[in-house]
XYZ file of C-alpha atoms in Angstrom:
707
model
C 58.428 74.785 92.132
C 55.130 75.804 91.065
C 54.892 79.523 89.558
C 51.952 81.588 88.991
C 52.284 84.548 86.458
C 49.454 86.946 85.988
C 48.486 88.811 82.821
C 46.290 91.532 84.536
C 43.716 90.802 81.443
C 46.730 91.532 79.012
C 46.426 88.722 76.330
C 44.468 85.851 75.125
C 43.943 82.410 76.305
C 45.955 81.006 73.588
C 48.946 83.225 74.305
C 48.906 82.175 77.918
C 49.473 78.609 76.791
C 52.378 79.688 74.665
C 53.826 81.510 77.652
C 53.422 78.837 80.057
C 55.297 76.576 77.850
C 58.137 78.867 77.075
C 58.582 79.573 80.768
C 58.312 76.026 81.819
C 60.907 74.838 79.423
C 63.430 77.698 80.200
C 63.216 77.456 83.982
C 62.362 73.827 84.686
C 59.365 75.104 86.834
C 55.795 74.104 86.584
C 54.186 77.708 85.306
C 50.641 78.752 85.181
C 49.796 81.921 83.366
C 46.379 83.259 84.145
C 44.489 86.042 84.005
C 43.115 88.362 86.898
C 45.211 86.110 89.446
C 44.066 88.163 92.387
C 40.476 88.683 91.121
C 38.443 86.192 89.079
C 41.524 84.054 88.502
C 41.984 83.295 92.072
C 40.546 79.804 91.506
C 43.717 78.819 89.780
C 45.520 78.956 93.089
C 43.464 75.439 93.887
C 46.767 74.175 94.566
C 46.946 75.976 97.873
C 44.519 73.594 99.419
C 45.207 71.421 102.185
C 46.304 68.625 99.965
C 49.009 70.810 98.210
C 52.119 68.591 97.560
C 54.248 71.214 96.087
C 56.615 72.848 98.710
C 57.737 75.883 96.637
C 55.084 78.142 95.184
C 56.282 81.456 93.681
C 53.789 84.452 92.887
C 54.990 86.642 90.130
C 53.320 89.718 91.612
C 54.139 91.777 94.672
C 51.195 94.240 94.321
C 48.530 91.815 95.798
C 51.055 90.265 98.124
C 49.054 90.942 101.383
C 46.088 89.198 99.494
C 48.008 86.234 98.637
C 49.728 86.005 102.248
C 45.970 85.675 103.278
C 45.248 82.628 101.052
C 48.181 81.021 101.936
C 47.982 81.140 105.999
C 46.905 77.364 105.669
C 50.495 76.460 104.154
C 52.378 77.254 107.168
C 49.805 75.239 109.240
C 50.355 72.434 107.065
C 54.014 72.578 107.721
C 54.918 73.802 103.872
C 57.010 76.518 103.035
C 55.708 80.203 102.863
C 55.158 81.658 99.540
C 57.806 83.600 97.714
C 57.165 86.358 95.320
C 58.671 88.207 92.402
C 57.697 91.253 90.726
C 56.904 90.543 87.157
C 55.046 93.841 86.509
C 58.238 95.807 86.452
C 59.575 93.275 83.973
C 57.110 94.350 81.325
C 58.367 98.191 81.272
C 58.403 98.001 77.169
C 54.936 96.390 76.493
C 51.514 96.107 78.005
C 51.496 92.367 77.189
C 53.449 89.509 78.646
C 55.261 88.514 75.141
C 58.196 90.662 75.351
C 58.789 90.053 79.210
C 58.797 86.499 79.010
C 62.578 86.083 78.941
C 63.149 88.438 81.986
C 60.373 86.795 83.738
C 62.040 83.442 82.922
C 65.436 84.827 84.484
C 63.910 86.086 87.587
C 62.315 82.857 88.134
C 65.495 81.019 87.668
C 67.166 83.448 90.221
C 64.387 82.832 92.848
C 65.084 79.088 92.860
C 68.702 79.433 94.179
C 68.181 79.620 97.955
C 70.596 81.564 100.123
C 72.947 79.826 102.658
C 71.989 80.330 106.204
C 74.161 82.732 108.067
C 75.038 83.398 111.671
C 72.511 86.030 113.556
C 73.346 89.318 115.505
C 71.250 89.496 118.489
C 69.825 92.753 120.245
C 67.975 93.049 123.458
C 65.976 96.175 124.234
C 63.897 96.869 127.446
C 62.491 100.059 125.895
C 64.502 102.845 127.659
C 64.246 105.875 125.283
C 66.284 109.109 125.289
C 64.520 112.019 123.350
C 67.168 114.755 122.454
C 65.995 118.310 121.548
C 64.229 121.531 122.195
C 61.687 121.711 124.954
C 58.909 122.461 122.722
C 59.592 119.341 120.421
C 60.566 116.668 123.027
C 58.172 117.188 125.831
C 54.908 116.462 123.991
C 56.607 113.187 122.541
C 57.801 112.337 126.094
C 54.128 112.733 127.714
C 52.734 110.565 124.982
C 55.284 107.629 125.355
C 55.933 107.698 129.126
C 53.046 105.352 129.470
C 54.225 102.629 127.231
C 57.986 103.282 127.539
C 60.808 104.247 129.951
C 61.226 107.806 128.892
C 64.340 110.243 129.520
C 64.348 113.782 128.014
C 67.280 116.042 127.141
C 66.117 119.447 126.887
C 68.948 121.089 124.802
C 67.211 124.509 124.315
C 64.467 125.812 126.760
C 62.378 127.230 123.976
C 59.041 127.037 125.715
C 56.662 124.413 127.276
C 56.230 123.271 130.821
C 57.467 120.444 132.595
C 55.099 117.622 133.679
C 53.433 118.193 136.928
C 53.975 114.500 137.945
C 57.206 113.009 137.690
C 56.658 110.072 135.105
C 59.921 110.378 133.297
C 63.523 111.829 133.527
C 64.206 115.330 132.423
C 67.927 116.634 132.173
C 68.553 120.272 131.080
C 71.646 119.195 129.450
C 73.665 119.417 126.272
C 74.482 116.323 124.419
C 77.947 115.932 123.360
C 77.959 112.485 121.853
C 75.695 109.152 121.191
C 77.337 105.894 120.604
C 75.925 102.503 120.255
C 73.260 100.512 118.588
C 69.744 99.072 119.875
C 69.689 98.094 123.314
C 73.339 99.470 124.044
C 73.463 103.279 123.282
C 75.720 105.518 125.607
C 74.883 109.173 125.518
C 77.356 111.711 126.946
C 76.236 115.278 128.097
C 77.125 117.989 130.160
C 74.943 120.527 132.071
C 73.423 123.774 130.573
C 71.318 124.873 133.610
C 72.293 125.138 137.173
C 69.191 123.565 138.368
C 69.166 119.666 138.445
C 65.668 118.900 137.389
C 65.840 115.498 138.611
C 66.228 116.989 142.255
C 63.901 119.814 141.837
C 60.449 119.520 143.443
C 59.095 122.453 141.373
C 58.078 124.245 144.363
C 58.557 127.468 142.946
C 60.799 128.985 145.880
C 63.781 129.888 143.557
C 61.356 131.576 141.136
C 59.898 133.714 143.847
C 63.416 134.493 145.377
C 65.134 135.637 142.060
C 65.379 139.738 141.979
C 65.964 139.391 138.231
C 63.093 137.023 137.338
C 65.917 135.119 135.647
C 64.404 131.568 136.289
C 61.464 130.195 133.710
C 58.565 129.032 136.094
C 57.712 126.556 133.358
C 60.856 124.736 132.769
C 62.806 125.951 135.665
C 65.424 127.192 133.604
C 67.742 129.748 134.678
C 68.693 132.521 132.181
C 72.285 133.013 132.522
C 72.531 136.341 130.526
C 69.814 137.775 133.054
C 71.282 136.285 136.247
C 73.326 138.702 138.206
C 74.835 136.130 140.461
C 72.912 137.147 143.709
C 72.522 133.327 144.625
C 69.318 134.009 146.349
C 67.899 130.851 144.443
C 70.358 128.804 146.025
C 69.627 129.830 149.602
C 65.861 129.316 148.798
C 66.694 125.724 147.633
C 68.988 124.907 150.242
C 66.796 122.124 151.644
C 66.809 120.170 148.302
C 70.307 121.417 147.173
C 69.029 121.339 143.558
C 70.965 124.624 142.266
C 74.442 124.518 142.060
C 76.608 127.093 139.731
C 79.654 125.408 139.537
C 80.228 123.598 136.211
C 79.371 120.115 135.772
C 81.615 117.236 134.658
C 80.556 114.987 131.648
C 77.802 112.573 132.433
C 77.284 109.267 130.480
C 74.129 107.473 130.572
C 72.728 104.349 128.759
C 69.538 103.675 126.605
C 68.108 101.371 124.352
C 66.736 103.857 121.673
C 67.596 107.302 121.045
C 65.148 109.621 119.298
C 67.052 112.826 118.156
C 64.861 116.027 117.068
C 68.082 118.289 116.899
C 68.391 120.151 113.584
C 72.008 118.928 113.363
C 71.824 115.068 114.442
C 74.212 114.080 117.260
C 75.017 110.899 115.164
C 75.797 112.661 111.836
C 76.323 109.477 109.890
C 73.900 108.840 106.847
C 73.272 105.281 108.100
C 72.730 105.568 111.446
C 72.820 102.432 113.772
C 69.540 100.529 114.541
C 67.751 102.166 117.380
C 68.864 105.693 116.243
C 66.249 107.930 114.930
C 67.126 111.421 113.518
C 63.598 112.896 113.396
C 64.321 116.768 113.258
C 61.109 118.462 112.547
C 59.815 115.831 110.310
C 56.444 115.117 112.106
C 55.838 111.579 109.990
C 59.772 110.594 111.041
C 58.682 111.735 114.724
C 55.616 109.429 114.459
C 57.402 106.438 112.791
C 60.153 106.570 115.541
C 57.543 106.908 118.528
C 55.927 103.641 117.041
C 59.356 101.988 117.019
C 60.258 102.748 120.628
C 56.905 101.127 121.759
C 57.274 98.242 119.504
C 61.269 97.458 119.866
C 61.066 95.903 123.193
C 62.433 92.269 123.711
C 64.991 90.362 121.807
C 65.483 90.988 117.970
C 67.957 89.565 115.190
C 69.365 90.324 111.915
C 71.681 88.450 109.763
C 75.413 88.789 110.241
C 76.133 90.232 106.762
C 80.060 89.509 106.615
C 82.715 87.220 107.091
C 86.399 88.361 107.893
C 89.260 86.295 107.753
C 92.087 88.070 109.533
C 94.903 86.053 107.780
C 94.299 87.572 104.294
C 94.121 91.095 105.658
C 96.647 93.560 104.421
C 95.687 96.178 106.766
C 98.910 96.368 108.861
C 101.887 94.686 110.056
C 103.993 95.548 113.004
C 101.999 98.884 113.383
C 103.008 99.909 109.785
C 99.839 100.699 107.625
C 99.008 99.203 104.632
C 95.304 98.861 103.159
C 92.430 100.741 104.798
C 89.984 100.642 102.127
C 87.333 98.802 103.963
C 87.629 101.387 106.915
C 87.467 104.298 104.543
C 84.159 103.116 102.636
C 82.259 101.985 105.716
C 79.575 104.775 106.160
C 78.477 103.353 109.587
C 81.892 103.372 111.184
C 81.540 99.678 111.939
C 84.855 99.031 110.790
C 87.890 100.198 112.977
C 91.733 99.429 113.188
C 92.565 96.839 115.767
C 96.458 96.309 115.899
C 97.572 94.678 112.590
C 93.969 93.815 111.711
C 90.387 95.422 111.692
C 87.647 95.015 113.620
C 83.934 94.737 112.627
C 81.106 95.663 114.995
C 78.554 93.204 113.867
C 75.801 95.453 115.768
C 76.767 98.458 113.653
C 76.766 96.750 110.177
C 73.940 97.483 108.181
C 74.812 94.966 105.263
C 76.048 97.300 102.451
C 78.682 94.886 101.619
C 80.913 97.756 100.210
C 84.001 96.560 102.484
C 83.803 93.187 100.669
C 83.621 95.016 97.234
C 86.852 97.362 97.848
C 88.716 94.430 99.511
C 91.745 93.558 97.356
C 92.456 90.279 99.279
C 89.127 88.881 99.785
C 89.672 88.977 103.729
C 86.138 90.664 103.989
C 83.433 88.545 102.163
C 79.733 89.279 102.055
C 77.350 86.789 103.171
C 73.908 87.820 102.286
C 73.810 85.935 100.036
C 77.232 84.771 99.438
C 79.120 85.448 96.190
C 78.887 81.784 95.129
C 74.969 82.136 95.535
C 74.960 85.377 93.920
C 77.155 84.000 91.010
C 74.762 80.968 90.567
C 71.886 83.237 90.282
C 73.325 85.155 87.770
C 74.266 82.351 85.639
C 70.820 80.666 85.829
C 69.029 83.645 85.215
C 70.899 84.279 81.980
C 70.714 80.777 80.841
C 67.053 81.007 81.466
C 66.706 84.267 79.509
C 68.490 82.919 76.493
C 66.492 79.712 76.495
C 63.430 81.613 76.618
C 64.387 83.367 73.214
C 65.484 86.455 75.052
C 68.628 88.574 73.476
C 71.425 91.129 74.615
C 70.079 90.844 78.383
C 71.865 93.459 81.003
C 71.674 93.156 84.438
C 70.227 96.081 86.430
C 71.387 95.938 90.428
C 69.230 97.739 92.668
C 69.272 98.532 96.466
C 65.949 97.282 97.847
C 65.585 100.369 100.125
C 65.663 103.096 97.432
C 66.751 101.767 93.868
C 63.925 99.128 93.609
C 61.124 101.674 94.366
C 62.390 104.309 91.967
C 62.624 101.777 89.223
C 59.139 100.308 89.869
C 57.612 103.903 89.719
C 59.539 104.336 86.396
C 58.187 101.059 85.008
C 54.535 102.127 85.825
C 55.140 105.323 84.158
C 56.481 103.206 81.024
C 53.490 101.223 81.136
C 51.119 104.188 81.362
C 52.871 105.929 78.322
C 54.271 108.594 80.433
C 57.866 107.673 80.195
C 60.113 105.868 77.540
C 61.852 102.564 78.073
C 65.609 102.516 77.522
C 67.016 100.300 74.723
C 68.562 97.862 77.137
C 66.916 94.441 77.810
C 67.022 94.595 81.757
C 66.852 91.920 84.332
C 66.446 93.789 87.606
C 68.363 92.201 90.509
C 67.002 93.550 93.945
C 69.873 93.265 96.490
C 70.219 94.280 100.102
C 72.545 97.039 98.712
C 73.902 97.693 95.541
C 77.300 98.105 96.756
C 77.389 94.273 97.865
C 78.169 92.890 94.384
C 81.583 94.082 93.100
C 84.201 93.399 90.335
C 84.373 89.658 90.687
C 80.586 89.073 90.168
C 80.398 92.169 87.487
C 82.798 90.229 85.232
C 81.336 87.004 85.987
C 77.835 88.235 84.651
C 79.367 89.406 81.502
C 80.979 86.312 81.142
C 77.584 84.429 81.432
C 76.215 86.666 78.769
C 75.357 90.046 79.937
C 75.679 92.760 77.588
C 75.974 95.400 80.535
C 76.066 95.320 84.379
C 74.047 98.513 85.466
C 74.880 99.613 89.276
C 71.847 101.537 90.400
C 72.992 104.484 92.934
C 70.113 105.890 94.668
C 69.383 108.685 97.484
C 69.686 106.409 100.244
C 73.456 105.551 99.630
C 76.342 107.432 101.113
C 78.972 109.243 99.286
C 81.589 106.586 100.309
C 79.480 104.160 98.377
C 79.108 105.960 95.521
C 82.791 106.864 95.053
C 83.785 103.353 95.925
C 81.538 101.786 93.135
C 82.481 104.460 90.510
C 86.002 103.742 91.146
C 85.756 99.984 91.079
C 83.583 100.067 87.812
C 86.087 102.348 86.126
C 88.701 99.663 86.977
C 86.370 96.829 86.034
C 85.966 98.525 82.472
C 89.966 98.959 82.321
C 90.327 95.285 82.787
C 87.501 94.280 80.423
C 89.032 96.105 77.460
C 92.430 94.774 78.287
C 90.936 91.366 78.039
C 89.207 92.202 74.425
C 85.845 93.062 75.793
C 85.068 96.347 74.151
C 83.145 99.346 75.669
C 82.126 100.500 79.062
C 80.136 97.301 80.189
C 79.945 98.262 84.095
C 77.897 101.479 84.206
C 76.910 103.166 87.490
C 73.746 105.417 87.005
C 72.494 107.776 89.494
C 68.795 107.105 90.225
C 68.364 110.301 92.456
C 68.980 112.752 89.518
C 66.195 113.804 86.908
C 66.762 111.837 83.617
C 68.602 109.155 84.981
C 66.486 106.546 82.751
C 68.480 107.834 79.714
C 71.259 105.945 80.889
C 69.191 102.792 80.092
C 70.040 103.345 76.392
C 73.677 102.096 75.782
C 75.530 101.184 72.526
C 74.825 97.578 71.207
C 77.296 94.889 71.818
C 76.730 91.379 70.329
C 76.677 88.395 72.559
C 79.613 86.227 72.533
C 79.489 82.699 70.730
C 80.606 80.880 73.899
C 79.277 81.704 77.219
C 81.178 80.879 80.600
C 79.873 78.151 82.887
C 82.423 78.248 85.589
C 81.043 78.326 89.510
C 81.758 81.688 91.229
C 84.271 80.965 94.002
C 84.219 82.458 97.610
C 87.602 83.700 96.831
C 87.446 87.009 94.885
C 90.819 86.536 92.998
C 89.871 82.826 92.190
C 86.680 84.210 90.494
C 88.580 86.939 88.622
C 91.044 84.454 87.439
C 88.314 82.472 85.916
C 86.906 85.228 84.128
C 90.521 86.366 82.828
C 90.843 82.882 81.326
C 87.395 83.057 79.624
C 87.703 86.249 78.083
C 91.215 85.470 76.941
C 90.340 82.287 75.288
C 87.294 84.100 73.753
C 89.169 86.915 72.401
C 92.442 85.316 71.557
C 92.484 86.325 67.843
C 91.741 89.778 68.339
C 93.937 90.429 71.101
C 96.591 88.852 69.013
C 96.059 91.062 66.047
C 96.092 94.247 68.342
C 99.207 93.039 69.962
C 97.780 93.962 73.287
C 97.323 90.662 74.952
C 98.413 90.875 78.635
C 99.627 87.258 78.531
C 102.403 88.936 76.318
C 102.589 92.637 77.648
C 101.393 94.087 80.924
C 98.509 96.432 80.990
C 99.110 99.779 83.247
C 96.414 100.047 85.763
C 95.570 103.231 88.070
C 97.182 103.516 91.604
C 95.028 101.349 94.230
C 94.355 98.516 91.616
C 94.314 95.075 93.277
C 96.993 93.778 90.607
C 100.560 94.974 90.258
C 104.024 94.521 90.637
C 106.807 96.139 92.777
C 109.957 97.706 91.611
C 113.169 97.210 93.811
C 116.003 99.722 93.842
C 118.943 97.126 94.006
C 121.447 100.146 94.760
C 119.425 100.878 98.222
C 118.260 97.466 98.884
C 120.251 95.453 101.526
C 118.200 92.349 101.397
C 117.097 92.654 105.100
C 113.986 90.959 104.158
C 111.793 93.032 106.109
C 109.301 93.255 103.158
C 108.872 89.481 103.036
C 107.708 89.464 106.653
C 105.231 92.294 106.279
C 103.740 91.020 102.833
C 100.442 89.306 103.670
C 99.736 87.657 100.462
C 103.142 85.780 100.171
C 104.108 87.893 97.205
C 107.577 88.699 98.143
C 109.481 85.464 99.462
C 113.082 85.126 100.287
C 115.436 82.235 99.033
C 116.403 79.939 101.997
C 119.559 78.705 99.820
C 120.848 81.912 98.887
C 120.478 85.875 99.546
C 117.738 86.763 97.009
C 114.503 88.329 97.035
C 111.786 86.940 94.822
C 108.474 88.009 93.730
C 105.322 86.126 92.576
C 103.325 89.076 90.931
C 100.117 86.947 90.589
C 99.955 87.330 94.548
C 100.360 90.778 94.933
C 97.385 93.062 96.088
C 99.026 96.195 96.086
C 98.495 97.022 99.547
C 101.691 99.082 100.081
C 103.000 97.363 103.132
C 106.258 96.471 101.766
C 106.861 99.848 100.442
C 105.966 101.228 104.043
C 108.122 98.666 106.008
C 111.133 98.975 103.751
C 113.715 101.050 105.838
C 115.603 101.877 102.825
C 112.654 103.075 100.793
C 113.737 101.001 98.218
C 110.421 99.455 96.949
C 107.997 101.250 94.541
C 104.409 99.729 93.668
C 103.530 99.252 89.895
C 99.916 98.744 89.418
C 99.313 96.608 86.127
C 97.729 93.408 84.817
C 100.224 90.979 84.046
C 98.795 87.737 82.897
C 102.156 86.010 81.560
C 102.946 82.467 82.979
C 106.014 83.836 84.647
C 103.634 86.101 86.838
C 102.972 82.969 88.627
C 106.521 81.996 89.310
C 108.965 83.590 91.654
C 110.997 85.945 90.039
C 114.438 87.433 91.391
C 114.182 91.075 92.203
C 117.465 91.458 93.998
C 120.380 89.295 94.789
C 123.546 89.709 96.530
C 126.941 88.150 96.788
C 127.164 86.369 100.337
C 129.608 87.330 102.905
C 131.519 84.763 104.483
C 132.829 84.794 108.125
C 136.336 86.177 108.379
C 137.008 83.213 110.709
C 135.317 80.035 109.735
C 134.037 81.083 106.305
C 130.567 80.448 106.820
C 128.144 82.405 104.666
C 125.856 84.279 107.274
C 124.885 87.555 105.425
C 125.379 89.802 102.260
C 128.379 91.840 101.502
C 126.347 94.844 100.992
C 124.791 94.579 104.631
C 128.191 93.958 106.426
C 129.798 96.829 104.376
C 126.683 99.123 105.667
C 127.095 97.854 109.023
C 130.714 98.577 108.946
C 130.445 101.946 107.768
C 127.766 102.962 110.354
C 129.179 101.332 113.435
C 132.914 102.202 112.787
C 132.878 105.222 115.101
C 130.753 103.599 117.980
C 132.564 102.962 121.132
C 131.329 99.646 121.564
C 133.358 98.294 118.558
C 136.570 100.443 118.863
C 139.186 97.784 118.503
C 136.751 95.027 117.639
C 135.362 96.268 114.454
C 136.078 92.733 112.944
C 133.447 91.205 115.017
C 130.803 92.718 112.627
C 132.611 90.565 109.888
C 132.209 87.385 112.052
C 129.146 84.861 112.277
C 127.205 84.729 115.380
C 129.450 81.733 116.823
C 132.659 83.204 116.140
C 131.859 86.454 117.420
C 130.880 84.943 120.827
C 134.477 82.962 120.740
C 136.226 86.014 119.923
C 134.553 87.970 122.925
C 135.872 85.197 125.485
C 139.221 84.846 123.795
C 140.300 88.528 124.590
C 141.537 88.598 128.361
C 141.189 92.359 128.868
C 137.371 92.235 127.444
C 135.121 93.902 130.300
C 132.175 91.619 131.005
C 129.075 92.238 133.087
C 130.988 90.541 135.968
C 133.414 93.369 135.895
C 130.988 95.999 136.743
C 131.398 96.861 140.200
C 128.407 98.174 142.414
C 128.726 101.604 143.665
C 129.723 101.684 147.419
C-alpha cells in the first residue's frame, strides 16, 4: 500500500522525512508525507499515472476527496482498485503539526489495510410508485411537482385548503391512514375513508356542490363537511350517474407502493430508524425536498449488505413455546426481528445494520458481518500494534457511528485545532463504524487486551433509546468483568455526544499500559473470544488477584441479573428429575446421565437464558448470575440425583423413587387405576403383561356401539 499524508503546510521538509520513516516502519506501507497535497503538492501524486504499479492507494485526507477522486478516474480505467481515504485531520486534535498525530495516523493506516470480508446482498426493486400522506395544503403541491416523473398517489388526511388538479394526473384518496408497513419497493398502506365522496370516481362536475342546500361540500377539494351536512342526500341524487357519493362507512383498504413520503405531524411509522423508502418529513422543507429527490432517483434495483448472520441452533429464544431470551427483539429499534416459533426471524429488508442484536445476544446466535468480529478484532490488534511502534503511549479507541458520531467528533477536532475548544487527556484513535452498537463486549475486552487504555463508545442523536440503554448496560457488565479479572477502573465508557460538554468525558484517570499485550485472533464465536480475554487478564494479573483473594478461578464473582454467565440452583426437594430442563437448555449446560438418575450442569456453557427455570414444572430451578472460572466449571457437576426405582415385577430400574411416589400420590384416586395402582410401579413391559393377564379387564374391543 502507498499512503499519502498531507501536513497542510504544517511543518518543515526535514520533519516530513522523519514522519515518513516513522509511519512506514510502524505500518509496513510506503508512506509519503507532503505539504499542500491538494494544491501545490499535487505533483507528489505522480504515482497515479497510467504506469502505476501499486494497487492500493490511501489518501490521508477526506476534505478534498472529490478532488482526488477526479484525479484517480484513470485508475479504474486501468483496472486498478479505487482510492481509499482516512481522515488525518481529526487525528491532530491536540496539535497543529503532524508530530503528535503520527501514532494515531499509523494506527488508522494499519486498520485500513485489513479488508472486510464479502457479504451477501439484500435486493430492493422499485418502480417509483410514491404515496404522499398528509394535509391537502402540504401534499398537493408536491404531488403536482412529482407527477411528471413518478407514479404518485395522494392520501389527504386533512382537507385544510387547496384545489384538486384539473387533470387527473395522479390518484387522490380522501382517507385516514391507519398503518404503513414494509420497505423500499414493498410498502402496504392501510387506510379508511374520511369523506363520503370517492375522489377516484368523482369527475369534479360540481353537481353535488350546487345541489347541497347547506353548502357543506368544498368546491376545491370536494370534501363533505360532516359537521355542516344535514343528511338531505341531495348530493347523492345529483351524482346518481357516477355513484361517487356513498355515506355508508367504508371498510379498510390496503394498497401497495414503493416509497412513502409522510407529511404527518405524528409519523405513521413511529420508529426512530424507519425502513428504507419511508420518509417522515413533517413540515421541514429541506426534508421534503430530499424525499422528493429520492422519489425520482429510487427507481430500479438496489442492493445493501446483509449485515447479520443468524444461527438458529445456538438461539435461546424459546423451546416448546416457552419463552427464554428475547434481548435481540427488545433491542431492535427497526422492528426487524420478531418471534417465529422457537426461534427468531430477522427481516433483512428492515435491518439497517446497527448490530445491537449481536451485541446483546448471550449465545452468539446473532452475529454481525459488516465487518465481522474477526476482521474488527484484527483491525484493533494491528492498529494498537502500529500505534506503539510509532512511539505512541496509552492509546484509547473511540467508537463512532458514521451517520452522526463521526460528524460530531470532526467538528470538535476542528474547534480544537482553531483554539476554540480544549482537547481531552486521552490519546484517541477514532474508529468509524456503520453503527457504534455493532461492536460489543467481546471486542471491547479484546481491544483492552491488545493495549487500549480505554474503549469509548460514542452515543449520538441518531441512536434510538433501545441502543443507548443496551450499550450502557453492556458497558457496565464489561467493567464488572474487567474488575473481577484484575483490570482496575471503568475502562469501557459510554459518552453522550448529543449533550453539551460531552468532550469533558475525553479526560479520564490514567492507567499504565500492561507489560504484556495479547496477540490472540478474535473468534467469530463471542464466548470463545471472551475466554481468550479472561485467560489473558488472569495470566497478566495473577499476583494481584492472589493478594486480594478475589481470583474468579477460586471464588465466583456475583453478576447482575441478565448477565451472560452464571449457574443454576436446583431445589432437590421439588425436583423430580423429569429432565424437561435438559431438553429445553439450548447450550447443553444442563445434561442428564444416561447411566443413572442424575441432573448434571456444565456452568461454562450456561447463558442464563432462563428457559430451564421457565420450563421446570415444579419451579425447582433458580438462576444464579456469576462469573466462575474454576476448572470444575467446565466439567459436569451433579445438581440432583435420586435413588432409582425398580419394577416390582422384574426389578428393572426405570424411574426414580420420588417420581413414582409422586405419581402414586396424585393418581391414587383416579378411576382408571382403581384396583390397579400397582401398575404405576411396573416398567412399561410388565405393565402391558399385567393388563392382558387380568381376565375381567375391559378393552377397546369390549366397547359396544350404540344401537
